[in-house]
Amino acid sequence: MSDAVQIGLLGLGVVGGQVHRLLTEKAMVIAQRGGRAVTVRRILVRDAAKPRATGVERSLITTDARDILDDPAVDVVIELIGGERPAADYIRQALQAGKHVITANKEVMAKQGPLLLALAREQGVGLYYEASVGGGIPLIAPFRRDLVANRIRSIRAILNGTTNYILTRMANGGAELGTALAEAQAAGYAEADPTKDLDGMDAACKLAILATLAYHAPVTLDVVYTEGIRGLAARDFRYAQEMGYAIKLLAIAQEQDGTIEARVHPAFLPAHTLLAQVHGVYNAVVVEGDLTGPVLFYGQGAGAAPTASAVVADLIGFLKNMNQEGYRDPGFLDEGTVSIRPMSKVHARYYLRMPVEDRPGILAEIARILSDGQISISSLFQRHIDQTARTADVVLMTQRTQEEAMQRARAELSTLAVGRESPGLIRVEE
Ligand code: NAP
Ligand code: HSE
């Protein structure tokens, strides 16, 4: 066996700490399976004074990225600091310096992935990112290899563990969002700043990465319609259950008539469907290929060990590639551009919940606004009646209609709602 491959580790937090541990504890396995031994040469952190796990050699720690990026002895950079900046700059500089890179960074790969992969190709090095989507669930490799003969009809996925945990608590325990979030944080699932999870940004990044692989062309974050879970109320879950549905934060990419729609938003799913039964912090992805039909991926989409499993798998894959003379990892097959369907042109059925004054004629006014917008109602009921305040929730489902028409009607319906509140709107995915 030739000399050990030298690793520069950027980040020693939840994932970086676990990767570091595996590089020590599984050193023999990595060397046997990859065909080369590895050594951690340097570790970048933000705060050098922070206490670290036993086994971390303090002399390897630095707060200066140049100690890794400018060191010609470093062969592979493993980026686990997160966020777009400075991580994207470090990845670019590492590639430019002829180093191979492994990353778990969904934000960088969603925003700059195609450019960085092109740079890696130019430089003749590899950029690996299995851990960026779905933690320990194999997704990047299956899209690039096992599904590549397919035309991908659709991806329907639960890609964020934090929000799925919160939605599960809201559905099963009747908790409001704030309470469920506090529980998720206490259980260590949600980050101290869960903004990117709650607002759908985390799932949108992951969907952009998968859609780019599925459609062999860049699907960047800015074309993914993104709506988070903050608008959901505990009673939406009660009404959904009454009607035989679950509510999930769904990431959808699908092709129709040569255009791709890419969107992340809460959705009603029939309670018997696979995705409706994915609970807690678990993730699931259903891919519909023209040859395979539906294929399901399910597992832990976050957490130190599952994510480190994907990082170390990329490392072993890289070590094996290194031994194949002339092998160049393509990153993804870039076949040009895709045409994106704007959200306004998407068709769906809709659930609407609006608090109104409980008075004669209100239902007729709601029906008139929807009828003017050519929107057909498929069911309607009234709940949560407050006799004292003389208010009630009107809950209805529409037939399939265009988003544009629905949003126009929603704006008009808000003039009827108590406090002119915009009606709660959730798309229904059959
Ligand atoms: P984390 O616990 O916050 O750790 C970040 C690490 O990077 C820390 O060691 C921190 O240093 C270091 N760091 C942060 N900013 C830095 C900077 N500007 N310069 C130098 N060092 C810096 O993050 P994580 O949860 O391990 O996540 C790492 C990556 O994995 C992210 O891209 C994340 O999206 C991805 N990921 C995470 C999970 C998960 O379950 N956590 C799952 C899938 C993917 P200090 O230790 O000194 O603070
Ligand atoms: N914050 C993400 C989640 C984990 O809750 O799924 C990292 O991808």
Coordinates of C-alpha atoms and ligand atoms in Angstrom, one line a residue:
M1 CA 0.0 0.0 0.0
S2 CA 1.4 3.4 -1.0
D3 CA 1.7 6.5 1.3
A4 CA -1.3 7.6 3.4
V5 CA -3.7 10.1 1.8
Q6 CA -3.6 13.4 3.7
I7 CA -6.9 14.9 4.8
G8 CA -7.7 18.5 5.7
L9 CA -10.8 18.6 7.8
L10 CA -12.8 21.8 7.7
G11 CA -15.2 21.8 10.8
L12 CA -15.2 19.7 13.9
G13 CA -18.9 20.1 15.0
V14 CA -21.7 17.6 15.0
V15 CA -20.7 15.9 11.7
G16 CA -17.0 16.8 11.6
G17 CA -16.5 15.4 15.1
Q18 CA -18.1 12.1 14.1
V19 CA -16.2 11.9 10.9
H20 CA -13.0 12.5 12.8
R21 CA -13.9 9.7 15.2
L22 CA -14.6 7.3 12.3
L23 CA -11.3 8.2 10.6
T24 CA -9.6 6.9 13.7
E25 CA -11.9 4.1 14.8
K26 CA -12.4 2.7 11.3
A27 CA -9.0 3.4 9.9
M28 CA -8.3 -0.2 9.1
V29 CA -11.7 -0.7 7.4
I30 CA -11.3 2.5 5.4
A31 CA -7.8 1.4 4.3
Q32 CA -9.0 -2.1 3.3
R33 CA -12.1 -0.9 1.5
G34 CA -10.5 2.1 -0.2
G35 CA -7.1 0.5 -0.9
R36 CA -5.2 3.4 0.7
A37 CA -4.7 4.5 4.3
V38 CA -5.7 8.0 5.3
T39 CA -4.3 10.5 7.9
V40 CA -5.9 13.7 9.3
R41 CA -3.2 16.4 8.7
R42 CA -5.0 19.5 9.9
I43 CA -8.4 20.5 11.3
L44 CA -10.0 23.9 10.9
V45 CA -12.4 25.3 13.6
R46 CA -13.7 28.7 14.5
D47 CA -12.9 28.7 18.2
A48 CA -9.5 27.0 19.0
A49 CA -10.3 27.3 22.8
K50 CA -13.4 25.2 22.7
P51 CA -13.2 21.8 24.5
R52 CA -13.0 18.9 22.0
A53 CA -13.6 15.2 22.3
T54 CA -10.8 13.0 23.5
G55 CA -8.8 11.6 20.6
V56 CA -8.6 15.0 18.9
E57 CA -4.9 16.0 18.7
R58 CA -4.9 19.7 19.7
S59 CA -1.7 20.4 17.7
L60 CA -3.7 19.6 14.5
I61 CA -6.2 22.3 15.2
T62 CA -6.0 25.7 13.4
T63 CA -8.3 28.7 12.9
D64 CA -6.5 29.7 9.7
A65 CA -8.0 28.0 6.5
R66 CA -4.7 28.8 4.6
D67 CA -3.0 26.1 6.8
I68 CA -5.0 23.6 4.9
L69 CA -5.8 25.2 1.5
D70 CA -2.2 26.3 0.9
D71 CA -0.6 23.1 2.2
P72 CA 0.5 21.1 -0.9
A73 CA 0.6 17.9 1.2
V74 CA -3.2 17.9 1.7
D75 CA -4.8 15.6 -0.9
V76 CA -8.4 15.8 0.2
V77 CA -10.4 18.5 1.9
I78 CA -13.5 17.5 3.8
E79 CA -15.8 20.5 4.2
L80 CA -18.1 20.3 7.2
I81 CA -18.5 23.9 8.4
G82 CA -21.8 24.6 6.7
G83 CA -23.4 27.7 5.4
E84 CA -22.6 29.3 2.0
R85 CA -19.8 31.6 3.1
P86 CA -16.9 31.0 3.7
A87 CA -17.5 27.3 2.9
A88 CA -18.0 27.9 -0.9
D89 CA -14.8 30.0 -1.1
Y90 CA -12.8 27.3 0.7
I91 CA -14.2 24.5 -1.6
R92 CA -13.4 26.6 -4.7
Q93 CA -9.9 27.4 -3.5
A94 CA -9.3 23.7 -2.6
L95 CA -10.4 22.6 -6.1
Q96 CA -8.2 25.3 -7.7
A97 CA -5.3 24.0 -5.7
G98 CA -5.8 20.6 -7.2
K99 CA -7.3 19.0 -4.1
H100 CA -10.3 16.7 -4.1
V101 CA -13.2 17.8 -2.0
I102 CA -15.9 16.0 0.0
T103 CA -18.8 18.1 1.4
A104 CA -22.1 17.7 3.3
N105 CA -23.0 21.3 2.4
K106 CA -26.5 21.5 0.8
E107 CA -26.5 25.3 0.6
V108 CA -23.3 25.5 -1.4
M109 CA -24.2 22.6 -3.7
A110 CA -27.7 24.0 -4.3
K111 CA -26.4 27.5 -5.1
Q112 CA -23.1 26.8 -6.7
G113 CA -23.0 23.0 -7.3
P114 CA -22.9 22.9 -11.1
L115 CA -20.2 25.6 -11.3
L116 CA -18.1 23.9 -8.6
L117 CA -18.5 20.5 -10.3
A118 CA -17.4 22.1 -13.6
L119 CA -14.4 23.5 -11.9
A120 CA -13.6 20.1 -10.4
R121 CA -13.8 18.6 -13.9
E122 CA -11.4 21.3 -15.3
Q123 CA -9.0 20.6 -12.5
G124 CA -9.2 16.9 -12.9
V125 CA -10.2 16.4 -9.3
G126 CA -13.4 15.0 -7.6
L127 CA -16.1 16.9 -5.7
Y128 CA -18.3 14.5 -3.7
Y129 CA -21.5 15.4 -1.9
E130 CA -23.5 12.3 -0.9
A131 CA -24.0 13.7 2.6
S132 CA -25.6 17.0 1.4
V133 CA -29.1 15.4 0.9
G134 CA -30.8 12.9 3.2
G135 CA -28.0 12.3 5.7
G136 CA -27.3 8.6 5.7
I137 CA -29.9 7.8 2.9
P138 CA -28.1 6.9 -0.3
L139 CA -29.4 9.4 -2.9
I140 CA -26.7 11.1 -4.9
A141 CA -25.1 7.8 -5.9
P142 CA -28.3 6.1 -6.9
F143 CA -29.4 9.1 -9.0
R144 CA -26.1 9.2 -10.8
R145 CA -25.7 5.5 -11.3
D146 CA -28.7 3.3 -10.8
L147 CA -31.5 5.5 -12.1
V148 CA -29.5 7.1 -14.9
A149 CA -31.3 5.1 -17.7
N150 CA -34.6 6.5 -16.6
R151 CA -36.6 9.6 -17.6
I152 CA -37.5 10.8 -14.1
R153 CA -41.2 11.6 -14.0
S154 CA -41.3 12.9 -10.5
I155 CA -39.5 13.2 -7.1
R156 CA -41.8 13.5 -4.1
A157 CA -40.0 13.8 -0.8
I158 CA -39.8 14.6 2.8
L159 CA -36.3 16.1 3.0
N160 CA -36.3 17.9 6.4
G161 CA -36.3 16.0 9.6
T162 CA -36.9 19.0 11.9
T163 CA -40.1 20.0 10.3
N164 CA -41.3 16.4 9.9
Y165 CA -40.8 16.0 13.6
I166 CA -42.8 19.2 14.3
L167 CA -45.6 18.2 11.9
T168 CA -45.8 14.8 13.5
R169 CA -46.2 16.3 16.9
M170 CA -48.8 18.7 15.7
A171 CA -50.8 15.9 14.1
N172 CA -50.5 13.4 17.0
G173 CA -50.4 15.6 20.0
G174 CA -52.4 18.5 18.8
A175 CA -49.5 20.8 19.6
E176 CA -49.3 24.3 18.1
L177 CA -46.2 25.0 16.1
G178 CA -44.3 27.0 18.8
T179 CA -44.7 24.2 21.3
A180 CA -43.7 21.5 18.8
L181 CA -40.6 23.5 17.8
A182 CA -39.6 23.9 21.5
E183 CA -39.9 20.1 21.9
A184 CA -37.8 19.5 18.8
Q185 CA -35.1 21.8 20.1
A186 CA -35.2 20.2 23.6
A187 CA -34.8 16.7 21.9
G188 CA -31.8 18.0 20.0
Y189 CA -33.4 17.7 16.6
A190 CA -33.8 21.3 15.7
E191 CA -31.0 23.8 15.6
A192 CA -30.9 26.8 17.8
D193 CA -31.8 28.9 14.7
P194 CA -34.2 26.7 12.8
T195 CA -35.2 29.4 10.3
K196 CA -33.9 27.5 7.2
D197 CA -35.8 24.4 8.3
L198 CA -39.1 26.2 9.2
D199 CA -39.1 28.4 6.1
G200 CA -38.5 25.4 3.7
M201 CA -35.0 26.6 2.6
D202 CA -33.2 23.5 3.8
A203 CA -35.6 21.2 1.9
A204 CA -35.5 23.5 -1.2
C205 CA -31.7 23.2 -1.3
K206 CA -31.9 19.4 -1.2
L207 CA -34.6 19.4 -3.9
A208 CA -32.5 21.6 -6.1
I209 CA -29.6 19.1 -5.8
L210 CA -31.8 16.1 -6.6
A211 CA -33.6 17.8 -9.5
T212 CA -30.3 18.8 -11.0
L213 CA -29.3 15.1 -11.0
A214 CA -32.7 13.9 -12.2
Y215 CA -33.0 16.3 -15.1
H216 CA -29.3 16.4 -16.0
A217 CA -29.2 20.2 -16.0
P218 CA -28.8 22.9 -13.3
V219 CA -32.0 23.4 -11.3
T220 CA -30.9 26.2 -9.0
L221 CA -32.3 27.2 -5.7
D222 CA -33.8 30.4 -7.1
V223 CA -36.3 28.5 -9.3
V224 CA -37.6 26.3 -6.5
Y225 CA -40.9 27.7 -5.2
T226 CA -40.4 27.7 -1.4
E227 CA -43.0 28.0 1.4
G228 CA -42.4 26.8 4.9
I229 CA -44.7 25.6 7.7
R230 CA -45.1 28.7 9.8
G231 CA -48.7 29.3 8.5
L232 CA -50.0 26.0 9.8
A233 CA -52.3 25.8 12.8
A234 CA -53.1 22.8 15.0
R235 CA -56.7 22.8 13.8
D236 CA -55.5 22.3 10.1
F237 CA -54.3 18.9 11.3
R238 CA -57.7 18.1 12.9
Y239 CA -59.6 19.1 9.7
A240 CA -57.0 17.1 7.6
Q241 CA -57.6 14.0 9.7
E242 CA -61.4 14.4 9.4
M243 CA -61.0 14.3 5.6
G244 CA -58.5 11.4 5.6
Y245 CA -55.3 13.3 5.0
A246 CA -51.9 14.0 6.6
I247 CA -50.0 17.3 6.3
K248 CA -46.3 17.1 5.3
L249 CA -43.7 19.5 4.1
L250 CA -43.3 18.1 0.6
A251 CA -40.6 18.7 -1.9
I252 CA -41.8 18.0 -5.4
A253 CA -40.0 18.0 -8.8
Q254 CA -41.8 16.7 -11.8
E255 CA -41.7 16.9 -15.5
Q256 CA -44.8 17.5 -17.6
D257 CA -44.9 18.5 -21.3
G258 CA -41.2 19.2 -21.3
T259 CA -41.2 21.6 -18.4
I260 CA -40.1 21.0 -14.8
E261 CA -41.9 22.2 -11.7
A262 CA -39.9 22.4 -8.5
R263 CA -41.6 23.3 -5.3
V264 CA -41.5 22.9 -1.5
H265 CA -44.6 23.6 0.5
P266 CA -46.9 22.0 3.1
A267 CA -49.2 19.5 1.4
F268 CA -52.3 17.4 2.1
L269 CA -51.4 13.7 1.4
P270 CA -54.0 10.9 1.5
A271 CA -53.4 9.2 4.9
H272 CA -52.8 5.7 3.3
T273 CA -49.9 6.9 1.1
L274 CA -46.3 6.0 1.9
L275 CA -45.1 9.6 2.5
A276 CA -48.0 10.3 4.8
Q277 CA -46.7 7.5 7.1
V278 CA -43.2 8.9 7.4
H279 CA -43.0 10.2 11.0
G280 CA -40.6 12.0 13.3
V281 CA -37.2 13.0 12.1
Y282 CA -37.2 10.5 9.2
N283 CA -36.9 11.5 5.6
A284 CA -38.2 9.7 2.5
V285 CA -37.9 10.1 -1.2
V286 CA -40.2 8.5 -3.8
V287 CA -38.7 8.7 -7.3
E288 CA -40.9 7.7 -10.3
G289 CA -38.8 6.6 -13.2
D290 CA -40.2 5.7 -16.6
L291 CA -38.5 2.3 -16.4
T292 CA -38.4 1.6 -12.7
G293 CA -41.8 2.9 -11.7
P294 CA -41.8 4.2 -8.1
V295 CA -38.6 3.7 -6.0
L296 CA -38.6 4.5 -2.3
F297 CA -35.7 5.7 -0.2
Y298 CA -36.3 6.0 3.5
G299 CA -34.1 6.6 6.6
Q300 CA -32.5 9.1 8.9
G301 CA -32.0 12.3 7.0
A302 CA -29.8 14.0 9.7
G303 CA -27.7 13.3 12.7
A304 CA -24.0 12.8 13.3
A305 CA -23.6 9.1 12.6
P306 CA -25.9 8.8 9.5
T307 CA -24.3 11.9 7.9
A308 CA -20.8 10.8 8.8
S309 CA -21.6 7.5 7.1
A310 CA -22.2 9.3 3.8
V311 CA -19.0 11.4 4.2
V312 CA -16.8 8.4 4.9
A313 CA -18.5 6.5 2.0
D314 CA -17.5 9.3 -0.3
L315 CA -14.0 9.1 1.0
I316 CA -13.8 5.4 0.4
G317 CA -15.2 5.9 -3.1
F318 CA -12.6 8.6 -3.8
L319 CA -9.8 6.3 -2.6
K320 CA -11.0 3.6 -4.9
N321 CA -11.2 6.0 -7.8
M322 CA -7.7 7.2 -7.1
N323 CA -6.5 3.8 -7.9
Q324 CA -8.1 3.8 -11.3
E325 CA -5.7 5.5 -13.6
G326 CA -7.4 8.1 -15.8
Y327 CA -10.7 8.0 -14.0
R328 CA -12.6 11.3 -13.8
D329 CA -15.7 11.6 -11.8
P330 CA -18.3 13.5 -13.8
G331 CA -20.2 15.0 -10.8
F332 CA -23.4 15.1 -12.8
L333 CA -24.3 14.8 -16.5
D334 CA -24.9 18.3 -17.7
E335 CA -27.1 18.0 -20.8
G336 CA -28.0 21.6 -21.1
T337 CA -30.9 23.6 -19.6
V338 CA -34.4 22.8 -18.5
S339 CA -37.5 24.9 -18.8
I340 CA -39.1 25.7 -15.4
R341 CA -42.8 26.0 -15.0
P342 CA -43.6 29.1 -12.8
M343 CA -45.6 28.4 -9.7
S344 CA -48.5 30.5 -11.0
K345 CA -49.1 28.0 -13.8
V346 CA -49.0 24.9 -11.5
H347 CA -52.4 23.1 -11.1
A348 CA -53.5 21.5 -7.9
R349 CA -56.5 20.9 -5.6
Y350 CA -56.6 23.2 -2.6
Y351 CA -57.6 23.1 1.0
L352 CA -58.8 26.5 2.4
R353 CA -59.5 27.4 6.0
M354 CA -60.9 30.8 6.8
P355 CA -62.3 32.3 10.0
V356 CA -65.5 34.2 9.2
E357 CA -68.3 35.9 11.0
D358 CA -71.1 33.3 11.6
R359 CA -73.9 35.2 9.8
P360 CA -76.4 34.5 7.0
G361 CA -75.1 34.9 3.5
I362 CA -71.4 34.4 4.3
L363 CA -71.2 31.0 2.5
A364 CA -73.0 32.5 -0.6
E365 CA -70.3 35.3 -0.7
I366 CA -67.5 32.7 -0.5
A367 CA -69.1 30.6 -3.2
R368 CA -69.5 33.7 -5.4
I369 CA -65.8 34.7 -5.2
L370 CA -64.7 31.1 -6.0
S371 CA -67.3 30.8 -8.8
D372 CA -66.1 34.2 -10.3
G373 CA -62.6 32.7 -10.4
Q374 CA -63.9 29.5 -12.2
I375 CA -62.9 27.5 -9.1
S376 CA -65.2 24.6 -8.3
I377 CA -65.7 23.5 -4.6
S378 CA -65.6 19.7 -4.0
S379 CA -66.5 19.8 -0.3
L380 CA -67.2 22.3 2.4
F381 CA -67.9 22.3 6.2
Q382 CA -68.0 24.7 9.1
R383 CA -66.1 24.1 12.5
H384 CA -64.6 25.7 15.5
I385 CA -67.7 27.7 16.1
D386 CA -67.4 30.4 18.8
Q387 CA -70.9 31.2 19.9
T388 CA -69.8 34.3 21.9
A389 CA -67.7 35.9 19.2
R390 CA -70.1 34.6 16.5
T391 CA -67.2 33.3 14.4
A392 CA -66.5 30.0 12.7
D393 CA -64.0 28.3 10.4
V394 CA -65.2 27.6 7.0
V395 CA -63.2 24.8 5.6
L396 CA -63.3 23.8 2.0
M397 CA -61.6 21.7 -0.7
T398 CA -61.6 22.8 -4.3
Q399 CA -61.4 20.8 -7.5
R400 CA -58.2 21.1 -9.6
T401 CA -57.4 24.6 -10.5
Q402 CA -54.5 26.9 -11.5
E403 CA -52.4 28.5 -8.7
E404 CA -52.8 31.9 -10.2
A405 CA -56.6 31.8 -10.0
M406 CA -56.5 30.4 -6.5
Q407 CA -54.2 33.1 -5.2
R408 CA -56.4 35.8 -6.7
A409 CA -59.5 34.3 -5.1
R410 CA -57.6 33.9 -1.8
A411 CA -56.8 37.6 -1.8
E412 CA -60.5 38.5 -2.3
L413 CA -61.6 35.9 0.3
S414 CA -59.4 37.6 2.9
T415 CA -61.8 40.6 2.7
L416 CA -64.5 38.4 4.2
A417 CA -62.3 36.8 6.9
V418 CA -62.2 37.9 10.5
G419 CA -59.5 40.5 10.9
R420 CA -59.0 40.3 7.1
E421 CA -56.7 37.3 7.7
S422 CA -55.5 35.6 4.6
P423 CA -57.2 32.2 4.4
G424 CA -55.0 29.2 5.3
L425 CA -54.2 27.5 2.0
I426 CA -52.6 24.0 1.6
R427 CA -52.2 22.2 -1.8
V428 CA -53.5 18.7 -2.0
E429 CA -51.3 16.1 -3.6
E430 CA -53.2 13.0 -4.5
Ligands
NAP1 P1 -21.8 22.4 13.4 O1 -22.1 21.4 14.5 O2 -22.3 23.8 13.6 O3 -20.2 22.5 13.2 C1 -19.6 23.4 12.4 C2 -18.1 23.3 12.5 O4 -17.5 24.2 11.6 C3 -17.6 23.7 13.9 O5 -16.5 22.9 14.3 C4 -17.2 25.1 13.8 O6 -16.1 25.5 14.6 C5 -16.7 25.1 12.4 N1 -16.9 26.4 11.7 C6 -18.0 27.1 11.5 N2 -17.8 28.2 10.8 C7 -16.5 28.3 10.6 C8 -15.6 29.3 10.0 N3 -16.1 30.4 9.5 N4 -14.3 29.0 10.0 C9 -13.8 27.9 10.6 N5 -14.6 27.0 11.2 C10 -15.9 27.2 11.2 O7 -22.4 21.9 12.0 P2 -22.8 20.5 11.6 O8 -24.2 20.2 12.1 O9 -21.7 19.5 11.9 O10 -23.0 20.6 10.0 C11 -21.9 20.6 9.1 C12 -22.4 20.4 7.7 O11 -23.1 19.2 7.6 C13 -23.4 21.5 7.2 O12 -23.2 21.8 5.9 C14 -24.7 20.8 7.4 O13 -25.8 21.4 6.6 C15 -24.4 19.4 7.0 N6 -25.3 18.4 7.6 C16 -25.5 18.4 8.9 C17 -26.4 17.4 9.4 C18 -26.6 17.3 10.8 O14 -27.5 16.4 11.2 N7 -26.0 18.1 11.7 C19 -27.0 16.5 8.5 C20 -26.7 16.6 7.1 C21 -25.8 17.6 6.7 P3 -16.3 25.5 16.2 O15 -16.3 24.0 16.6 O16 -15.0 26.2 16.7 O17 -17.5 26.2 16.5
HSE2 N1 -31.6 20.6 9.5 C1 -31.7 19.4 8.7 C2 -33.0 18.6 9.0 C3 -30.6 18.5 8.9 O1 -33.7 18.9 10.0 O2 -33.3 17.7 8.2 C4 -29.4 18.7 8.0 O3 -29.7 18.4 6.7

